[in-house]
Amino acid sequence: MLQVKIVKFEEIPVVQRGGGIETKPLLLESAGAKTFVSGISTFPVGAALKLHKHNTEEMVVLLEGEARVEVGEERYEIVPYDTTYVPAGIFHRFINRGAVPMKILWVYGATHVTRTFADTGETVGHLSDHDRGGIVESA
């Protein structure tokens, strides 16, 4: 029998990420996901997470605002509905380079996701209490 889940956006609690960055996890393993997790994160003007990598592939769709994407040594400018794919193990980050909040939809290709910070080498569970690190970046 199929197990269908309807997630009401207004009922999802906000996870404070630091630096004014907020996340609403749409679908996690705890809600029944078997092979991926997803959510929406909002970044205030000039905000970014620290440079990091994950243990799984990641897809991000820019929903609102403008972003600079840093992947390794490369820099990309993206606008709404541009979509990124970052393989596991590649350092990256998204920076709000616009004049309004930036909103992204993220999808990870596993239900157990970790984040390893480039500056410290520390690995933490995605959305855990240790998964903070919002910084202010001049856009």
mmCIF file with all atom_site columns, C-alpha atoms in Angstrom:
data_model
loop_
_atom_site.group_PDB
_atom_site.id
_atom_site.type_symbol
_atom_site.label_atom_id
_atom_site.label_alt_id
_atom_site.label_comp_id
_atom_site.label_asym_id
_atom_site.label_entity_id
_atom_site.label_seq_id
_atom_site.pdbx_PDB_ins_code
_atom_site.Cartn_x
_atom_site.Cartn_y
_atom_site.Cartn_z
_atom_site.occupancy
_atom_site.B_iso_or_equiv
_atom_site.pdbx_formal_charge
_atom_site.auth_seq_id
_atom_site.auth_comp_id
_atom_site.auth_asym_id
_atom_site.auth_atom_id
_atom_site.pdbx_PDB_model_num
ATOM 1   C CA . MET A 1 1   ? 0.000  0.000  0.000   1.00 0.00 ? 1   MET A CA 1
ATOM 2   C CA . LEU A 1 2   ? 1.284  3.460  -0.872  1.00 0.00 ? 2   LEU A CA 1
ATOM 3   C CA . GLN A 1 3   ? 2.218  5.754  1.988   1.00 0.00 ? 3   GLN A CA 1
ATOM 4   C CA . VAL A 1 4   ? 1.316  9.288  0.877   1.00 0.00 ? 4   VAL A CA 1
ATOM 5   C CA . LYS A 1 5   ? 2.359  12.253 3.018   1.00 0.00 ? 5   LYS A CA 1
ATOM 6   C CA . ILE A 1 6   ? 1.045  15.803 2.667   1.00 0.00 ? 6   ILE A CA 1
ATOM 7   C CA . VAL A 1 7   ? 3.267  18.413 4.280   1.00 0.00 ? 7   VAL A CA 1
ATOM 8   C CA . LYS A 1 8   ? 1.552  21.703 5.142   1.00 0.00 ? 8   LYS A CA 1
ATOM 9   C CA . PHE A 1 9   ? 4.165  24.450 4.741   1.00 0.00 ? 9   PHE A CA 1
ATOM 10  C CA . GLU A 1 10  ? 2.625  26.700 7.391   1.00 0.00 ? 10  GLU A CA 1
ATOM 11  C CA . GLU A 1 11  ? 2.890  23.873 9.952   1.00 0.00 ? 11  GLU A CA 1
ATOM 12  C CA . ILE A 1 12  ? 6.629  23.257 9.485   1.00 0.00 ? 12  ILE A CA 1
ATOM 13  C CA . PRO A 1 13  ? 8.746  24.651 12.330  1.00 0.00 ? 13  PRO A CA 1
ATOM 14  C CA . VAL A 1 14  ? 11.556 27.029 11.343  1.00 0.00 ? 14  VAL A CA 1
ATOM 15  C CA . VAL A 1 15  ? 15.136 25.958 12.065  1.00 0.00 ? 15  VAL A CA 1
ATOM 16  C CA . GLN A 1 16  ? 17.368 28.936 12.880  1.00 0.00 ? 16  GLN A CA 1
ATOM 17  C CA . ARG A 1 17  ? 20.738 28.384 11.167  1.00 0.00 ? 17  ARG A CA 1
ATOM 18  C CA . GLY A 1 18  ? 22.621 31.440 12.424  1.00 0.00 ? 18  GLY A CA 1
ATOM 19  C CA . GLY A 1 19  ? 23.280 34.760 10.713  1.00 0.00 ? 19  GLY A CA 1
ATOM 20  C CA . GLY A 1 20  ? 19.539 35.201 10.101  1.00 0.00 ? 20  GLY A CA 1
ATOM 21  C CA . ILE A 1 21  ? 19.379 32.115 7.854   1.00 0.00 ? 21  ILE A CA 1
ATOM 22  C CA . GLU A 1 22  ? 16.201 30.086 8.365   1.00 0.00 ? 22  GLU A CA 1
ATOM 23  C CA . THR A 1 23  ? 15.244 26.632 7.093   1.00 0.00 ? 23  THR A CA 1
ATOM 24  C CA . LYS A 1 24  ? 11.938 24.829 6.809   1.00 0.00 ? 24  LYS A CA 1
ATOM 25  C CA . PRO A 1 25  ? 12.591 21.112 6.256   1.00 0.00 ? 25  PRO A CA 1
ATOM 26  C CA . LEU A 1 26  ? 9.917  19.905 3.840   1.00 0.00 ? 26  LEU A CA 1
ATOM 27  C CA . LEU A 1 27  ? 10.571 16.192 3.930   1.00 0.00 ? 27  LEU A CA 1
ATOM 28  C CA . LEU A 1 28  ? 12.948 14.332 6.217   1.00 0.00 ? 28  LEU A CA 1
ATOM 29  C CA . GLU A 1 29  ? 13.434 10.686 7.108   1.00 0.00 ? 29  GLU A CA 1
ATOM 30  C CA . SER A 1 30  ? 11.331 11.280 10.224  1.00 0.00 ? 30  SER A CA 1
ATOM 31  C CA . ALA A 1 31  ? 8.397  12.130 7.927   1.00 0.00 ? 31  ALA A CA 1
ATOM 32  C CA . GLY A 1 32  ? 8.820  8.950  5.902   1.00 0.00 ? 32  GLY A CA 1
ATOM 33  C CA . ALA A 1 33  ? 11.436 9.853  3.270   1.00 0.00 ? 33  ALA A CA 1
ATOM 34  C CA . LYS A 1 34  ? 13.373 6.766  2.164   1.00 0.00 ? 34  LYS A CA 1
ATOM 35  C CA . THR A 1 35  ? 15.912 8.041  -0.392  1.00 0.00 ? 35  THR A CA 1
ATOM 36  C CA . PHE A 1 36  ? 16.099 11.853 -0.201  1.00 0.00 ? 36  PHE A CA 1
ATOM 37  C CA . VAL A 1 37  ? 15.368 14.875 2.016   1.00 0.00 ? 37  VAL A CA 1
ATOM 38  C CA . SER A 1 38  ? 14.360 18.404 1.044   1.00 0.00 ? 38  SER A CA 1
ATOM 39  C CA . GLY A 1 39  ? 13.644 21.838 2.416   1.00 0.00 ? 39  GLY A CA 1
ATOM 40  C CA . ILE A 1 40  ? 13.577 25.573 1.814   1.00 0.00 ? 40  ILE A CA 1
ATOM 41  C CA . SER A 1 41  ? 16.140 27.963 3.266   1.00 0.00 ? 41  SER A CA 1
ATOM 42  C CA . THR A 1 42  ? 15.900 31.757 3.355   1.00 0.00 ? 42  THR A CA 1
ATOM 43  C CA . PHE A 1 43  ? 19.008 33.956 3.523   1.00 0.00 ? 43  PHE A CA 1
ATOM 44  C CA . PRO A 1 44  ? 18.890 37.656 4.433   1.00 0.00 ? 44  PRO A CA 1
ATOM 45  C CA . VAL A 1 45  ? 20.716 40.136 2.198   1.00 0.00 ? 45  VAL A CA 1
ATOM 46  C CA . GLY A 1 46  ? 24.460 39.403 2.180   1.00 0.00 ? 46  GLY A CA 1
ATOM 47  C CA . ALA A 1 47  ? 24.183 36.151 4.159   1.00 0.00 ? 47  ALA A CA 1
ATOM 48  C CA . ALA A 1 48  ? 25.853 32.825 3.413   1.00 0.00 ? 48  ALA A CA 1
ATOM 49  C CA . LEU A 1 49  ? 26.714 29.571 5.114   1.00 0.00 ? 49  LEU A CA 1
ATOM 50  C CA . LYS A 1 50  ? 30.355 28.657 5.591   1.00 0.00 ? 50  LYS A CA 1
ATOM 51  C CA . LEU A 1 51  ? 32.080 26.818 2.743   1.00 0.00 ? 51  LEU A CA 1
ATOM 52  C CA . HIS A 1 52  ? 31.149 23.155 3.234   1.00 0.00 ? 52  HIS A CA 1
ATOM 53  C CA . LYS A 1 53  ? 30.649 19.762 1.605   1.00 0.00 ? 53  LYS A CA 1
ATOM 54  C CA . HIS A 1 54  ? 28.154 16.941 2.085   1.00 0.00 ? 54  HIS A CA 1
ATOM 55  C CA . ASN A 1 55  ? 28.296 13.164 2.119   1.00 0.00 ? 55  ASN A CA 1
ATOM 56  C CA . THR A 1 56  ? 25.678 13.053 -0.651  1.00 0.00 ? 56  THR A CA 1
ATOM 57  C CA . GLU A 1 57  ? 24.769 14.849 -3.849  1.00 0.00 ? 57  GLU A CA 1
ATOM 58  C CA . GLU A 1 58  ? 22.721 18.045 -3.637  1.00 0.00 ? 58  GLU A CA 1
ATOM 59  C CA . MET A 1 59  ? 20.350 19.854 -5.943  1.00 0.00 ? 59  MET A CA 1
ATOM 60  C CA . VAL A 1 60  ? 19.400 23.483 -5.270  1.00 0.00 ? 60  VAL A CA 1
ATOM 61  C CA . VAL A 1 61  ? 16.816 25.598 -7.094  1.00 0.00 ? 61  VAL A CA 1
ATOM 62  C CA . LEU A 1 62  ? 16.958 29.345 -6.507  1.00 0.00 ? 62  LEU A CA 1
ATOM 63  C CA . LEU A 1 63  ? 13.342 30.352 -5.848  1.00 0.00 ? 63  LEU A CA 1
ATOM 64  C CA . GLU A 1 64  ? 13.739 34.062 -5.015  1.00 0.00 ? 64  GLU A CA 1
ATOM 65  C CA . GLY A 1 65  ? 16.504 36.653 -5.113  1.00 0.00 ? 65  GLY A CA 1
ATOM 66  C CA . GLU A 1 66  ? 19.958 36.454 -6.648  1.00 0.00 ? 66  GLU A CA 1
ATOM 67  C CA . ALA A 1 67  ? 22.816 34.182 -5.618  1.00 0.00 ? 67  ALA A CA 1
ATOM 68  C CA . ARG A 1 68  ? 26.508 33.691 -6.060  1.00 0.00 ? 68  ARG A CA 1
ATOM 69  C CA . VAL A 1 69  ? 27.425 30.023 -5.958  1.00 0.00 ? 69  VAL A CA 1
ATOM 70  C CA . GLU A 1 70  ? 30.965 29.082 -4.981  1.00 0.00 ? 70  GLU A CA 1
ATOM 71  C CA . VAL A 1 71  ? 31.964 25.559 -5.991  1.00 0.00 ? 71  VAL A CA 1
ATOM 72  C CA . GLY A 1 72  ? 35.630 24.819 -5.417  1.00 0.00 ? 72  GLY A CA 1
ATOM 73  C CA . GLU A 1 73  ? 37.483 27.671 -7.149  1.00 0.00 ? 73  GLU A CA 1
ATOM 74  C CA . GLU A 1 74  ? 34.579 28.487 -9.498  1.00 0.00 ? 74  GLU A CA 1
ATOM 75  C CA . ARG A 1 75  ? 32.002 31.275 -9.044  1.00 0.00 ? 75  ARG A CA 1
ATOM 76  C CA . TYR A 1 76  ? 28.581 31.372 -10.692 1.00 0.00 ? 76  TYR A CA 1
ATOM 77  C CA . GLU A 1 77  ? 25.821 33.994 -10.628 1.00 0.00 ? 77  GLU A CA 1
ATOM 78  C CA . ILE A 1 78  ? 22.290 32.547 -10.645 1.00 0.00 ? 78  ILE A CA 1
ATOM 79  C CA . VAL A 1 79  ? 18.745 33.926 -10.770 1.00 0.00 ? 79  VAL A CA 1
ATOM 80  C CA . PRO A 1 80  ? 15.345 32.396 -9.921  1.00 0.00 ? 80  PRO A CA 1
ATOM 81  C CA . TYR A 1 81  ? 14.746 28.878 -11.188 1.00 0.00 ? 81  TYR A CA 1
ATOM 82  C CA . ASP A 1 82  ? 18.391 28.310 -12.089 1.00 0.00 ? 82  ASP A CA 1
ATOM 83  C CA . THR A 1 83  ? 19.257 24.886 -10.691 1.00 0.00 ? 83  THR A CA 1
ATOM 84  C CA . THR A 1 84  ? 22.553 23.602 -9.357  1.00 0.00 ? 84  THR A CA 1
ATOM 85  C CA . TYR A 1 85  ? 23.859 20.084 -8.900  1.00 0.00 ? 85  TYR A CA 1
ATOM 86  C CA . VAL A 1 86  ? 26.805 19.527 -6.562  1.00 0.00 ? 86  VAL A CA 1
ATOM 87  C CA . PRO A 1 87  ? 28.228 15.985 -6.244  1.00 0.00 ? 87  PRO A CA 1
ATOM 88  C CA . ALA A 1 88  ? 29.103 14.588 -2.813  1.00 0.00 ? 88  ALA A CA 1
ATOM 89  C CA . GLY A 1 89  ? 32.426 15.726 -1.393  1.00 0.00 ? 89  GLY A CA 1
ATOM 90  C CA . ILE A 1 90  ? 32.694 19.074 -3.241  1.00 0.00 ? 90  ILE A CA 1
ATOM 91  C CA . PHE A 1 91  ? 33.113 22.243 -1.159  1.00 0.00 ? 91  PHE A CA 1
ATOM 92  C CA . HIS A 1 92  ? 30.489 24.853 -1.989  1.00 0.00 ? 92  HIS A CA 1
ATOM 93  C CA . ARG A 1 93  ? 28.206 27.561 -0.656  1.00 0.00 ? 93  ARG A CA 1
ATOM 94  C CA . PHE A 1 94  ? 25.450 29.947 -1.708  1.00 0.00 ? 94  PHE A CA 1
ATOM 95  C CA . ILE A 1 95  ? 25.683 33.688 -1.008  1.00 0.00 ? 95  ILE A CA 1
ATOM 96  C CA . ASN A 1 96  ? 22.779 36.117 -1.218  1.00 0.00 ? 96  ASN A CA 1
ATOM 97  C CA . ARG A 1 97  ? 24.176 38.773 -3.588  1.00 0.00 ? 97  ARG A CA 1
ATOM 98  C CA . GLY A 1 98  ? 20.861 40.575 -4.144  1.00 0.00 ? 98  GLY A CA 1
ATOM 99  C CA . ALA A 1 99  ? 18.901 43.365 -2.469  1.00 0.00 ? 99  ALA A CA 1
ATOM 100 C CA . VAL A 1 100 ? 16.110 41.082 -1.157  1.00 0.00 ? 100 VAL A CA 1
ATOM 101 C CA . PRO A 1 101 ? 16.050 37.816 0.817   1.00 0.00 ? 101 PRO A CA 1
ATOM 102 C CA . MET A 1 102 ? 17.237 34.783 -1.153  1.00 0.00 ? 102 MET A CA 1
ATOM 103 C CA . LYS A 1 103 ? 15.175 31.601 -0.987  1.00 0.00 ? 103 LYS A CA 1
ATOM 104 C CA . ILE A 1 104 ? 16.417 28.178 -2.125  1.00 0.00 ? 104 ILE A CA 1
ATOM 105 C CA . LEU A 1 105 ? 14.823 24.757 -2.428  1.00 0.00 ? 105 LEU A CA 1
ATOM 106 C CA . TRP A 1 106 ? 17.353 22.042 -1.595  1.00 0.00 ? 106 TRP A CA 1
ATOM 107 C CA . VAL A 1 107 ? 17.213 18.299 -2.142  1.00 0.00 ? 107 VAL A CA 1
ATOM 108 C CA . TYR A 1 108 ? 19.842 15.837 -0.887  1.00 0.00 ? 108 TYR A CA 1
ATOM 109 C CA . GLY A 1 109 ? 20.189 12.366 -2.395  1.00 0.00 ? 109 GLY A CA 1
ATOM 110 C CA . ALA A 1 110 ? 20.151 10.542 0.957   1.00 0.00 ? 110 ALA A CA 1
ATOM 111 C CA . THR A 1 111 ? 18.231 10.646 4.207   1.00 0.00 ? 111 THR A CA 1
ATOM 112 C CA . HIS A 1 112 ? 21.344 10.807 6.408   1.00 0.00 ? 112 HIS A CA 1
ATOM 113 C CA . VAL A 1 113 ? 23.132 14.037 5.444   1.00 0.00 ? 113 VAL A CA 1
ATOM 114 C CA . THR A 1 114 ? 26.297 15.478 6.934   1.00 0.00 ? 114 THR A CA 1
ATOM 115 C CA . ARG A 1 115 ? 28.010 18.831 6.468   1.00 0.00 ? 115 ARG A CA 1
ATOM 116 C CA . THR A 1 116 ? 31.800 19.170 6.722   1.00 0.00 ? 116 THR A CA 1
ATOM 117 C CA . PHE A 1 117 ? 33.083 22.734 7.132   1.00 0.00 ? 117 PHE A CA 1
ATOM 118 C CA . ALA A 1 118 ? 36.127 23.663 5.027   1.00 0.00 ? 118 ALA A CA 1
ATOM 119 C CA . ASP A 1 119 ? 37.635 25.974 7.640   1.00 0.00 ? 119 ASP A CA 1
ATOM 120 C CA . THR A 1 120 ? 37.637 23.498 10.544  1.00 0.00 ? 120 THR A CA 1
ATOM 121 C CA . GLY A 1 121 ? 37.169 20.043 8.987   1.00 0.00 ? 121 GLY A CA 1
ATOM 122 C CA . GLU A 1 122 ? 34.365 19.458 11.499  1.00 0.00 ? 122 GLU A CA 1
ATOM 123 C CA . THR A 1 123 ? 31.580 17.150 10.283  1.00 0.00 ? 123 THR A CA 1
ATOM 124 C CA . VAL A 1 124 ? 28.099 17.634 11.720  1.00 0.00 ? 124 VAL A CA 1
ATOM 125 C CA . GLY A 1 125 ? 24.666 16.216 11.071  1.00 0.00 ? 125 GLY A CA 1
ATOM 126 C CA . HIS A 1 126 ? 22.602 18.342 8.685   1.00 0.00 ? 126 HIS A CA 1
ATOM 127 C CA . LEU A 1 127 ? 20.156 20.542 10.643  1.00 0.00 ? 127 LEU A CA 1
ATOM 128 C CA . SER A 1 128 ? 21.601 19.328 13.955  1.00 0.00 ? 128 SER A CA 1
ATOM 129 C CA . ASP A 1 129 ? 22.296 21.729 16.818  1.00 0.00 ? 129 ASP A CA 1
ATOM 130 C CA . HIS A 1 130 ? 25.933 21.835 15.628  1.00 0.00 ? 130 HIS A CA 1
ATOM 131 C CA . ASP A 1 131 ? 24.943 22.698 12.047  1.00 0.00 ? 131 ASP A CA 1
ATOM 132 C CA . ARG A 1 132 ? 25.154 26.450 12.406  1.00 0.00 ? 132 ARG A CA 1
ATOM 133 C CA . GLY A 1 133 ? 27.475 28.894 10.763  1.00 0.00 ? 133 GLY A CA 1
ATOM 134 C CA . GLY A 1 134 ? 25.650 31.727 9.060   1.00 0.00 ? 134 GLY A CA 1
ATOM 135 C CA . ILE A 1 135 ? 28.071 34.501 8.208   1.00 0.00 ? 135 ILE A CA 1
ATOM 136 C CA . VAL A 1 136 ? 27.694 37.935 6.706   1.00 0.00 ? 136 VAL A CA 1
ATOM 137 C CA . GLU A 1 137 ? 29.363 38.295 3.334   1.00 0.00 ? 137 GLU A CA 1
ATOM 138 C CA . SER A 1 138 ? 29.605 41.446 1.261   1.00 0.00 ? 138 SER A CA 1
ATOM 139 C CA . ALA A 1 139 ? 27.726 40.620 -1.909  1.00 0.00 ? 139 ALA A CA 1
#
